[in-house]
mmCIF file of C-alpha atoms in Angstrom:
data_model
loop_
_atom_site.group_PDB
_atom_site.id
_atom_site.type_symbol
_atom_site.label_atom_id
_atom_site.label_comp_id
_atom_site.label_asym_id
_atom_site.label_seq_id
_atom_site.Cartn_x
_atom_site.Cartn_y
_atom_site.Cartn_z
ATOM 1 C CA MET A 1 8.406 34.818 10.307
ATOM 2 C CA SER A 2 7.571 32.737 7.927
ATOM 3 C CA ILE A 3 9.637 30.074 6.157
ATOM 4 C CA SER A 4 10.277 31.502 2.510
ATOM 5 C CA ALA A 5 10.852 35.113 4.629
ATOM 6 C CA ASP A 6 13.071 34.325 7.304
ATOM 7 C CA SER A 7 16.342 36.330 5.944
ATOM 8 C CA THR A 8 19.011 34.394 8.418
ATOM 9 C CA THR A 9 21.878 32.696 6.792
ATOM 10 C CA HIS A 10 24.165 30.799 8.778
ATOM 11 C CA GLU A 11 26.929 32.771 7.555
ATOM 12 C CA SER A 12 25.017 35.778 8.716
ATOM 13 C CA VAL A 13 24.955 34.028 12.694
ATOM 14 C CA ALA A 14 28.128 33.231 12.407
ATOM 15 C CA ALA A 15 29.142 36.669 11.917
ATOM 16 C CA GLU A 16 27.130 37.219 15.175
ATOM 17 C CA ASN A 17 29.048 35.234 16.691
ATOM 18 C CA ALA A 18 32.290 35.439 15.612
ATOM 19 C CA VAL A 19 35.113 34.285 17.578
ATOM 20 C CA PRO A 20 39.036 35.313 18.419
ATOM 21 C CA GLU A 21 41.590 35.338 15.127
ATOM 22 C CA PRO A 22 43.852 31.927 16.551
ATOM 23 C CA THR A 23 47.323 33.352 17.546
ATOM 24 C CA PRO A 24 50.098 31.775 15.127
ATOM 25 C CA GLU A 25 50.892 28.940 16.897
ATOM 26 C CA GLU A 26 46.853 28.490 17.313
ATOM 27 C CA ALA A 27 47.207 28.894 13.307
ATOM 28 C CA THR A 28 49.601 26.046 12.836
ATOM 29 C CA GLN A 29 48.004 24.268 14.713
ATOM 30 C CA LEU A 30 44.588 24.226 12.944
ATOM 31 C CA GLU A 31 47.175 24.138 9.742
ATOM 32 C CA GLN A 32 47.679 20.580 10.287
ATOM 33 C CA LEU A 33 44.506 19.639 11.749
ATOM 34 C CA TYR A 34 42.966 19.816 8.458
ATOM 35 C CA GLN A 35 45.601 18.686 6.415
ATOM 36 C CA ASP A 36 45.339 15.649 8.533
ATOM 37 C CA PHE A 37 41.897 15.116 7.942
ATOM 38 C CA GLU A 38 41.660 15.236 4.309
ATOM 39 C CA ALA A 39 45.024 12.591 5.187
ATOM 40 C CA GLY A 40 42.647 10.672 6.583
ATOM 41 C CA ASN A 41 39.297 11.681 4.570
ATOM 42 C CA LEU A 42 37.373 13.612 6.816
ATOM 43 C CA ILE A 43 35.491 16.381 6.381
ATOM 44 C CA PRO A 44 34.556 18.590 9.014
ATOM 45 C CA LEU A 45 31.154 20.080 9.315
ATOM 46 C CA TRP A 46 31.276 23.439 11.042
ATOM 47 C CA THR A 47 33.605 23.841 7.098
ATOM 48 C CA GLU A 48 30.636 22.807 5.323
ATOM 49 C CA ILE A 49 26.661 22.727 8.037
ATOM 50 C CA ALA A 50 25.363 25.504 5.105
ATOM 51 C CA ASP A 51 25.707 23.156 1.927
ATOM 52 C CA LEU A 52 24.794 20.353 4.834
ATOM 53 C CA MET A 53 22.064 22.128 5.828
ATOM 54 C CA PRO A 54 20.203 24.819 4.743
ATOM 55 C CA MET A 55 18.285 27.015 5.783
ATOM 56 C CA VAL A 56 15.687 26.093 3.402
ATOM 57 C CA PRO A 57 15.592 23.339 0.400
ATOM 58 C CA SER A 58 18.067 24.854 -2.457
ATOM 59 C CA PRO A 59 18.124 21.694 -5.335
ATOM 60 C CA LYS A 60 20.516 22.262 -7.712
ATOM 61 C CA ALA A 61 17.871 21.425 -10.289
ATOM 62 C CA VAL A 62 16.419 25.321 -12.214
ATOM 63 C CA PRO A 63 13.351 25.217 -12.811
ATOM 64 C CA TYR A 64 12.986 24.835 -17.534
ATOM 65 C CA VAL A 65 9.852 24.643 -19.629
ATOM 66 C CA TRP A 66 10.517 21.715 -23.285
ATOM 67 C CA ARG A 67 8.319 22.759 -25.607
ATOM 68 C CA TRP A 68 6.416 19.463 -27.403
ATOM 69 C CA ASN A 69 6.766 21.305 -30.920
ATOM 70 C CA ASP A 70 10.581 20.774 -30.691
ATOM 71 C CA LEU A 71 10.317 17.346 -28.818
ATOM 72 C CA TYR A 72 8.759 15.673 -31.574
ATOM 73 C CA PRO A 73 10.402 16.699 -34.939
ATOM 74 C CA LEU A 74 13.211 16.112 -33.010
ATOM 75 C CA ALA A 75 12.325 12.160 -31.910
ATOM 76 C CA ALA A 76 10.723 11.091 -34.898
ATOM 77 C CA ARG A 77 14.831 12.416 -37.140
ATOM 78 C CA ALA A 78 15.780 10.129 -34.286
ATOM 79 C CA GLY A 79 12.784 7.715 -35.818
ATOM 80 C CA ASP A 80 14.119 7.755 -38.791
ATOM 81 C CA LEU A 81 17.896 7.709 -37.596
ATOM 82 C CA VAL A 82 18.214 5.200 -34.526
ATOM 83 C CA PRO A 83 17.035 1.350 -34.733
ATOM 84 C CA VAL A 84 14.743 0.667 -31.610
ATOM 85 C CA GLY A 85 16.076 -3.064 -30.320
ATOM 86 C CA ARG A 86 17.557 -5.356 -28.004
ATOM 87 C CA GLY A 87 20.670 -3.559 -26.637
ATOM 88 C CA GLY A 88 19.769 0.388 -26.685
ATOM 89 C CA GLU A 89 16.254 -1.496 -25.888
ATOM 90 C CA ARG A 90 13.773 1.547 -26.535
ATOM 91 C CA ARG A 91 14.506 4.869 -28.006
ATOM 92 C CA ALA A 92 13.429 6.586 -25.531
ATOM 93 C CA ILE A 93 15.159 10.763 -25.357
ATOM 94 C CA ALA A 94 15.333 12.444 -21.939
ATOM 95 C CA LEU A 95 14.469 15.370 -20.287
ATOM 96 C CA ALA A 96 18.322 16.699 -19.259
ATOM 97 C CA ASN A 97 17.112 19.261 -16.321
ATOM 98 C CA PRO A 98 20.291 22.447 -16.964
ATOM 99 C CA GLY A 99 21.514 22.444 -13.460
ATOM 100 C CA LEU A 100 22.437 19.226 -12.756
ATOM 101 C CA GLY A 101 25.240 19.200 -14.857
ATOM 102 C CA GLY A 102 24.277 16.309 -17.833
ATOM 103 C CA THR A 103 22.511 13.842 -16.223
ATOM 104 C CA PRO A 104 19.730 12.781 -18.066
ATOM 105 C CA TYR A 105 17.463 13.856 -14.680
ATOM 106 C CA ALA A 106 14.062 15.759 -14.950
ATOM 107 C CA THR A 107 15.328 16.314 -11.378
ATOM 108 C CA PRO A 108 17.200 14.328 -8.621
ATOM 109 C CA THR A 109 14.138 11.861 -7.729
ATOM 110 C CA LEU A 110 13.419 11.324 -11.632
ATOM 111 C CA TRP A 111 13.391 10.925 -15.007
ATOM 112 C CA ALA A 112 10.708 11.608 -18.112
ATOM 113 C CA ALA A 113 11.555 10.994 -21.664
ATOM 114 C CA ILE A 114 10.046 11.038 -25.441
ATOM 115 C CA GLN A 115 9.330 7.615 -26.221
ATOM 116 C CA TYR A 116 9.002 7.069 -30.028
ATOM 117 C CA LEU A 117 8.023 4.003 -31.521
ATOM 118 C CA GLY A 118 7.663 4.228 -35.252
ATOM 119 C CA ALA A 119 5.169 1.605 -38.479
ATOM 120 C CA HIS A 120 5.239 -1.799 -37.205
ATOM 121 C CA GLU A 121 8.148 -1.061 -34.900
ATOM 122 C CA THR A 122 9.087 -3.885 -32.096
ATOM 123 C CA ALA A 123 11.070 -2.084 -28.677
ATOM 124 C CA PRO A 124 11.438 -5.738 -26.955
ATOM 125 C CA GLU A 125 10.755 -7.171 -23.286
ATOM 126 C CA HIS A 126 12.666 -6.792 -20.014
ATOM 127 C CA ARG A 127 12.284 -5.255 -16.776
ATOM 128 C CA HIS A 128 14.248 -3.596 -14.597
ATOM 129 C CA SER A 129 14.184 -2.656 -10.472
ATOM 130 C CA GLN A 130 12.888 0.664 -11.460
ATOM 131 C CA ASN A 131 8.694 1.672 -11.322
ATOM 132 C CA ALA A 132 7.936 3.185 -14.674
ATOM 133 C CA PHE A 133 4.758 5.168 -16.968
ATOM 134 C CA ARG A 134 3.985 5.842 -20.003
ATOM 135 C CA PHE A 135 1.327 8.981 -20.680
ATOM 136 C CA VAL A 136 -0.013 9.776 -23.947
ATOM 137 C CA VAL A 137 -1.098 13.088 -24.983
ATOM 138 C CA GLU A 138 -1.819 12.384 -28.397
ATOM 139 C CA GLY A 139 -2.005 8.980 -31.086
ATOM 140 C CA GLU A 140 -2.918 5.820 -30.434
ATOM 141 C CA GLY A 141 -1.754 2.255 -32.678
ATOM 142 C CA VAL A 142 0.736 0.993 -30.135
ATOM 143 C CA TRP A 143 1.033 -1.716 -27.175
ATOM 144 C CA THR A 144 2.294 -2.066 -23.946
ATOM 145 C CA VAL A 145 2.742 -5.174 -23.398
ATOM 146 C CA VAL A 146 3.137 -6.077 -19.353
ATOM 147 C CA ASN A 147 4.102 -9.134 -17.619
ATOM 148 C CA GLY A 148 2.258 -10.667 -20.972
ATOM 149 C CA ASP A 149 -1.106 -8.553 -20.004
ATOM 150 C CA PRO A 150 -1.846 -6.445 -23.741
ATOM 151 C CA VAL A 151 -2.994 -3.556 -22.773
ATOM 152 C CA ALA A 152 -4.005 -0.660 -25.477
ATOM 153 C CA MET A 153 -2.029 3.413 -25.398
ATOM 154 C CA ARG A 154 -4.049 5.871 -26.477
ATOM 155 C CA ARG A 155 -4.630 9.564 -26.450
ATOM 156 C CA GLY A 156 -4.928 10.549 -22.387
ATOM 157 C CA ASP A 157 -4.092 6.854 -21.122
ATOM 158 C CA PHE A 158 -1.768 6.462 -17.982
ATOM 159 C CA LEU A 159 -0.587 3.137 -18.162
ATOM 160 C CA LEU A 160 1.575 1.619 -15.138
ATOM 161 C CA THR A 161 4.963 -0.701 -15.348
ATOM 162 C CA PRO A 162 5.962 -1.444 -11.856
ATOM 163 C CA GLY A 163 9.009 -2.026 -11.251
ATOM 164 C CA TRP A 164 10.348 -5.037 -11.754
ATOM 165 C CA ASN A 165 7.465 -5.992 -14.208
ATOM 166 C CA PHE A 166 8.405 -7.606 -17.619
ATOM 167 C CA HIS A 167 7.198 -4.614 -20.604
ATOM 168 C CA GLY A 168 7.899 -4.250 -24.648
ATOM 169 C CA HIS A 169 6.306 -2.711 -27.313
ATOM 170 C CA HIS A 170 4.137 -3.236 -30.287
ATOM 171 C CA ASN A 171 3.465 -0.666 -32.564
ATOM 172 C CA ASP A 172 0.474 -2.375 -35.200
ATOM 173 C CA THR A 173 0.046 -0.084 -37.289
ATOM 174 C CA ASP A 174 1.623 2.493 -39.995
ATOM 175 C CA GLN A 175 2.063 5.551 -38.125
ATOM 176 C CA PRO A 176 4.524 6.694 -35.408
ATOM 177 C CA MET A 177 3.532 6.831 -31.763
ATOM 178 C CA ALA A 178 5.363 8.858 -29.527
ATOM 179 C CA TRP A 179 4.555 9.076 -25.154
ATOM 180 C CA ILE A 180 6.108 10.457 -22.138
ATOM 181 C CA ASP A 181 7.964 7.613 -20.016
ATOM 182 C CA GLY A 182 8.265 8.875 -16.333
ATOM 183 C CA LEU A 183 9.937 6.228 -14.284
ATOM 184 C CA ASP A 184 12.445 7.006 -10.005
ATOM 185 C CA ILE A 185 15.063 6.361 -12.165
ATOM 186 C CA PRO A 186 17.191 9.046 -10.212
ATOM 187 C CA PHE A 187 16.184 7.759 -6.647
ATOM 188 C CA VAL A 188 17.384 4.290 -7.800
ATOM 189 C CA HIS A 189 20.560 4.758 -8.510
ATOM 190 C CA TYR A 190 21.578 7.384 -5.619
ATOM 191 C CA ALA A 191 20.766 4.433 -3.656
ATOM 192 C CA ASP A 192 22.058 1.516 -5.511
ATOM 193 C CA ALA A 193 18.741 -0.004 -5.968
ATOM 194 C CA GLY A 194 19.048 -0.626 -9.305
ATOM 195 C CA PHE A 195 18.605 -4.404 -11.336
ATOM 196 C CA PHE A 196 18.131 -4.996 -14.803
ATOM 197 C CA GLU A 197 17.146 -8.318 -17.013
ATOM 198 C CA PHE A 198 16.830 -8.826 -20.988
ATOM 199 C CA GLY A 199 13.409 -11.057 -21.873
ATOM 200 C CA THR A 200 11.682 -11.739 -25.009
ATOM 201 C CA GLU A 201 13.382 -10.460 -28.436
ATOM 202 C CA ARG A 202 9.979 -8.815 -29.050
ATOM 203 C CA VAL A 203 6.974 -9.302 -26.715
ATOM 204 C CA THR A 204 5.242 -12.574 -24.787
ATOM 205 C CA ASP A 205 2.271 -11.541 -26.179
ATOM 206 C CA GLU A 206 0.726 -9.495 -29.748
ATOM 207 C CA ALA A 207 -2.573 -9.927 -29.257
ATOM 208 C CA THR A 208 -4.418 -5.888 -29.764
ATOM 209 C CA PRO A 209 -7.194 -6.273 -27.443
ATOM 210 C CA ASP A 210 -9.137 -3.315 -26.885
ATOM 211 C CA VAL A 211 -9.334 -3.408 -22.686
ATOM 212 C CA SER A 212 -6.668 -5.669 -20.614
ATOM 213 C CA ARG A 213 -6.812 -8.229 -18.595
ATOM 214 C CA SER A 214 -5.836 -6.422 -15.660
ATOM 215 C CA GLU A 215 -8.666 -3.443 -16.143
ATOM 216 C CA ARG A 216 -11.452 -6.217 -17.513
ATOM 217 C CA LEU A 217 -10.623 -7.317 -13.681
ATOM 218 C CA TRP A 218 -10.049 -4.554 -11.218
ATOM 219 C CA ALA A 219 -11.332 -1.574 -13.237
ATOM 220 C CA HIS A 220 -15.063 -1.372 -12.098
ATOM 221 C CA PRO A 221 -15.579 1.968 -10.012
ATOM 222 C CA GLY A 222 -15.659 0.398 -6.255
ATOM 223 C CA LEU A 223 -15.588 -2.541 -7.263
ATOM 224 C CA ARG A 224 -12.869 -5.281 -5.804
ATOM 225 C CA PRO A 225 -12.886 -8.698 -6.755
ATOM 226 C CA LEU A 226 -13.452 -11.556 -3.888
ATOM 227 C CA SER A 227 -9.544 -13.055 -6.012
ATOM 228 C CA GLY A 228 -7.275 -10.692 -5.507
ATOM 229 C CA LEU A 229 -8.498 -9.534 -1.556
ATOM 230 C CA GLN A 230 -4.640 -8.329 -0.227
ATOM 231 C CA ASP A 231 -3.042 -5.651 -0.395
ATOM 232 C CA THR A 232 -0.084 -5.395 -3.120
ATOM 233 C CA VAL A 233 2.921 -2.266 -2.977
ATOM 234 C CA ASN A 234 2.132 -1.376 -7.126
ATOM 235 C CA SER A 235 -1.845 -1.281 -8.331
ATOM 236 C CA PRO A 236 -2.957 -4.050 -10.604
ATOM 237 C CA ILE A 237 -4.396 -2.059 -12.686
ATOM 238 C CA ALA A 238 -2.363 -1.596 -16.069
ATOM 239 C CA ALA A 239 -4.303 1.416 -17.203
ATOM 240 C CA TYR A 240 -6.051 4.626 -16.760
ATOM 241 C CA ARG A 241 -7.986 5.897 -19.866
ATOM 242 C CA TRP A 242 -9.190 8.432 -21.012
ATOM 243 C CA GLU A 243 -12.955 8.910 -20.994
ATOM 244 C CA HIS A 244 -13.244 8.171 -16.860
ATOM 245 C CA THR A 245 -10.294 10.579 -16.078
ATOM 246 C CA ASP A 246 -11.853 13.249 -18.038
ATOM 247 C CA ALA A 247 -15.677 12.273 -16.564
ATOM 248 C CA ALA A 248 -14.434 12.269 -13.498
ATOM 249 C CA LEU A 249 -12.706 16.611 -14.045
ATOM 250 C CA ARG A 250 -16.214 17.494 -15.743
ATOM 251 C CA GLU A 251 -18.447 16.484 -12.909
ATOM 252 C CA GLN A 252 -16.195 17.968 -10.156
ATOM 253 C CA LEU A 253 -16.633 21.152 -12.545
ATOM 254 C CA LEU A 254 -20.727 20.761 -13.060
ATOM 255 C CA LEU A 255 -20.990 20.262 -9.025
ATOM 256 C CA GLU A 256 -19.372 22.815 -8.573
ATOM 257 C CA ASP A 257 -21.899 24.676 -10.336
ATOM 258 C CA GLU A 258 -24.499 23.778 -8.802
ATOM 259 C CA GLY A 259 -23.125 25.130 -5.404
ATOM 260 C CA HIS A 260 -21.002 22.067 -4.120
ATOM 261 C CA PRO A 261 -18.594 20.943 -2.962
ATOM 262 C CA ALA A 262 -16.317 19.764 -4.944
ATOM 263 C CA THR A 263 -12.794 20.886 -6.204
ATOM 264 C CA VAL A 264 -9.725 22.090 -4.928
ATOM 265 C CA SER A 265 -10.236 25.504 -5.767
ATOM 266 C CA GLN A 266 -12.600 27.316 -7.916
ATOM 267 C CA GLY A 267 -12.642 26.967 -10.960
ATOM 268 C CA HIS A 268 -9.778 23.581 -10.701
ATOM 269 C CA ALA A 269 -10.732 20.192 -10.540
ATOM 270 C CA ALA A 270 -8.678 17.076 -9.780
ATOM 271 C CA VAL A 271 -7.757 13.391 -9.202
ATOM 272 C CA ARG A 272 -5.401 11.652 -8.192
ATOM 273 C CA TYR A 273 -4.777 8.363 -9.447
ATOM 274 C CA THR A 274 -4.962 5.397 -6.624
ATOM 275 C CA ASN A 275 -4.411 2.013 -5.819
ATOM 276 C CA PRO A 276 -6.613 0.028 -5.754
ATOM 277 C CA THR A 277 -6.417 -2.192 -2.894
ATOM 278 C CA THR A 278 -4.599 0.390 -0.492
ATOM 279 C CA GLY A 279 -6.173 3.277 -1.979
ATOM 280 C CA GLY A 280 -2.619 5.487 -1.745
ATOM 281 C CA ASP A 281 -0.180 5.998 -4.824
ATOM 282 C CA VAL A 282 -0.173 4.053 -8.197
ATOM 283 C CA MET A 283 3.706 3.394 -7.165
ATOM 284 C CA PRO A 284 5.438 3.410 -4.109
ATOM 285 C CA THR A 285 8.052 6.450 -5.373
ATOM 286 C CA ILE A 286 5.984 7.566 -7.279
ATOM 287 C CA ARG A 287 2.582 10.118 -7.500
ATOM 288 C CA ALA A 288 0.485 10.548 -10.719
ATOM 289 C CA GLU A 289 -2.788 13.687 -10.347
ATOM 290 C CA PHE A 290 -4.678 15.678 -13.562
ATOM 291 C CA HIS A 291 -5.375 18.738 -13.252
ATOM 292 C CA ARG A 292 -8.142 20.795 -15.243
ATOM 293 C CA LEU A 293 -8.544 24.765 -14.571
ATOM 294 C CA ARG A 294 -11.532 26.136 -16.283
ATOM 295 C CA ALA A 295 -10.788 29.610 -18.960
ATOM 296 C CA GLY A 296 -9.592 31.826 -16.784
ATOM 297 C CA ALA A 297 -8.798 29.793 -13.781
ATOM 298 C CA SER A 298 -5.658 30.193 -11.037
ATOM 299 C CA THR A 299 -3.898 28.247 -8.670
ATOM 300 C CA GLU A 300 -1.907 29.757 -5.624
ATOM 301 C CA ALA A 301 0.767 29.842 -4.955
ATOM 302 C CA VAL A 302 3.020 26.869 -3.807
ATOM 303 C CA ARG A 303 6.616 25.548 -2.502
ATOM 304 C CA GLU A 304 6.724 21.792 -2.245
ATOM 305 C CA VAL A 305 9.116 19.774 -0.362
ATOM 306 C CA GLY A 306 9.334 17.343 -3.334
ATOM 307 C CA SER A 307 10.448 17.728 -7.345
ATOM 308 C CA SER A 308 7.057 17.639 -10.304
ATOM 309 C CA VAL A 309 7.067 17.311 -13.845
ATOM 310 C CA TRP A 310 4.079 18.333 -15.996
ATOM 311 C CA GLN A 311 2.348 17.965 -18.916
ATOM 312 C CA VAL A 312 -0.096 20.105 -21.144
ATOM 313 C CA PHE A 313 -3.093 17.909 -22.258
ATOM 314 C CA GLU A 314 -5.151 20.842 -24.222
ATOM 315 C CA GLY A 315 -5.421 24.416 -23.801
ATOM 316 C CA ARG A 316 -3.425 27.271 -23.025
ATOM 317 C CA GLY A 317 -2.058 28.999 -20.056
ATOM 318 C CA THR A 318 0.147 30.719 -18.232
ATOM 319 C CA VAL A 319 2.785 28.462 -15.545
ATOM 320 C CA VAL A 320 4.970 31.600 -13.001
ATOM 321 C CA LEU A 321 8.027 29.819 -12.474
ATOM 322 C CA ASN A 322 9.744 31.523 -9.612
ATOM 323 C CA GLY A 323 8.433 34.416 -11.053
ATOM 324 C CA GLU A 324 8.558 33.325 -14.876
ATOM 325 C CA SER A 325 6.051 34.008 -16.195
ATOM 326 C CA LYS A 326 6.337 30.674 -19.430
ATOM 327 C CA VAL A 327 2.668 30.305 -21.899
ATOM 328 C CA LEU A 328 2.395 26.284 -22.327
ATOM 329 C CA GLU A 329 0.380 24.608 -24.757
ATOM 330 C CA LYS A 330 -0.409 21.288 -26.181
ATOM 331 C CA GLY A 331 2.546 18.652 -25.441
ATOM 332 C CA ASP A 332 4.783 20.495 -23.826
ATOM 333 C CA LEU A 333 6.648 19.792 -20.703
ATOM 334 C CA PHE A 334 8.202 22.032 -17.554
ATOM 335 C CA VAL A 335 9.286 21.013 -14.092
ATOM 336 C CA VAL A 336 8.778 21.915 -10.506
ATOM 337 C CA PRO A 337 12.273 21.074 -8.781
ATOM 338 C CA SER A 338 11.779 21.026 -4.498
ATOM 339 C CA TRP A 339 10.579 24.294 -2.900
ATOM 340 C CA GLN A 340 10.311 25.885 -6.492
ATOM 341 C CA GLU A 341 7.062 28.486 -5.777
ATOM 342 C CA TRP A 342 4.745 27.231 -8.986
ATOM 343 C CA SER A 343 1.413 28.668 -9.836
ATOM 344 C CA LEU A 344 -0.186 27.681 -13.019
ATOM 345 C CA HIS A 345 -3.293 30.810 -14.842
ATOM 346 C CA ALA A 346 -5.260 29.661 -17.978
ATOM 347 C CA GLU A 347 -5.960 30.897 -20.438
ATOM 348 C CA SER A 348 -8.561 28.617 -21.432
ATOM 349 C CA GLU A 349 -10.183 25.484 -20.965
ATOM 350 C CA PHE A 350 -6.447 24.743 -18.905
ATOM 351 C CA ASP A 351 -5.825 19.995 -18.797
ATOM 352 C CA LEU A 352 -2.195 19.062 -17.159
ATOM 353 C CA PHE A 353 -1.122 15.893 -16.174
ATOM 354 C CA ARG A 354 1.618 15.615 -13.205
ATOM 355 C CA PHE A 355 3.639 13.330 -11.693
ATOM 356 C CA SER A 356 5.973 13.848 -8.328
ATOM 357 C CA ASP A 357 8.408 11.878 -5.629
ATOM 358 C CA ALA A 358 5.334 13.091 -3.005
ATOM 359 C CA PRO A 359 5.405 9.368 -2.031
ATOM 360 C CA ILE A 360 9.302 9.007 -0.978
ATOM 361 C CA PHE A 361 9.085 12.074 1.533
ATOM 362 C CA GLU A 362 6.004 11.386 2.639
ATOM 363 C CA ARG A 363 6.928 8.215 3.700
ATOM 364 C CA LEU A 364 10.561 9.537 4.924
ATOM 365 C CA ASN A 365 7.380 12.025 7.148
ATOM 366 C CA PHE A 366 9.733 15.359 4.823
ATOM 367 C CA ASN A 367 6.653 16.376 3.257
ATOM 368 C CA ARG A 368 6.252 20.346 3.652
ATOM 369 C CA THR A 369 4.003 22.290 1.146
ATOM 370 C CA TYR A 370 3.783 25.663 1.748
ATOM 371 C CA ILE A 371 1.111 28.555 0.761
ATOM 372 C CA GLU A 372 1.523 32.537 0.657
ATOM 373 C CA GLY A 373 -0.074 34.233 3.215
ATOM 374 C CA ARG A 374 -1.619 30.232 4.638
ATOM 375 C CA ASN A 375 1.019 28.513 5.874
ATOM 376 C CA LYS A 376 3.676 30.280 8.556
#
């Protein structure tokens, strides 16, 4: 029997193995026993096992969709009313999963937000233990300065701010700009592993180069500088540029047209952003990918341990979350909690950015994927 179809529960097993009711004397002793447990800050497993060890993951987070056409106007209003600067640090508005009781978390391990920086504004530098990235769905004109290296932010770019790197942002244009931030804030908070430190009041380098120093050194396909032969925990590349992502996806689909194996499935091209020193994920707690579906293409229905957040970069399509279909357009974001079924269907060519907590679960050997009809 497949793991998703198994109807066995703790309650059903308990019902099949019922024990006799306690005698009045035993009932009195049991009541006293439980009172003594409570007084000693103790809880017996047998009363909690269904919650502590569910038959399959039972997340409190729920699948949910946030509309870009709702998010951006709200961020713009905040730009008019809420200053950015020391103390509040960032004009970032977190996606709060409705199932997580008002916490500013997209999932129990992932934080996602829309960040908005007005014309000629600067977000001062700071650093923290949490790993972070930026993904730009539209606009340009902001430079993020990471450990003194100014990095241009443009549409389609994926930009890294690994943990404990000083970083700030400055907008050198007359137009505002918004993007999404992704961090492992909930995971770090739960693990009590967070540190934070203020940096300079502005940024350490207000230059506006087209190409960052890290890209000049590291972002050459298949080539590694001999000055950087030691493996690094995080990718040394500050920005993964859209032109390279777009070209990689385009070529996968062209190779498919020519009859060569190149795509994940029919009409579905995908890439993973990687650390060139290890070939692994860009950061130890966050995986990032980009997916492109041809018009009319669909993915299989998938369940995975761990959670993910997606943003539509371009096109129109549908996501099916636990059997419920949601139409998606440019900028829309949706969250897939652990072990919740999802699939995608493209109406037009459909481009989506995805980030997840997969590296955490793979390192702990808790990762598991179920595809209907394929896995048992």
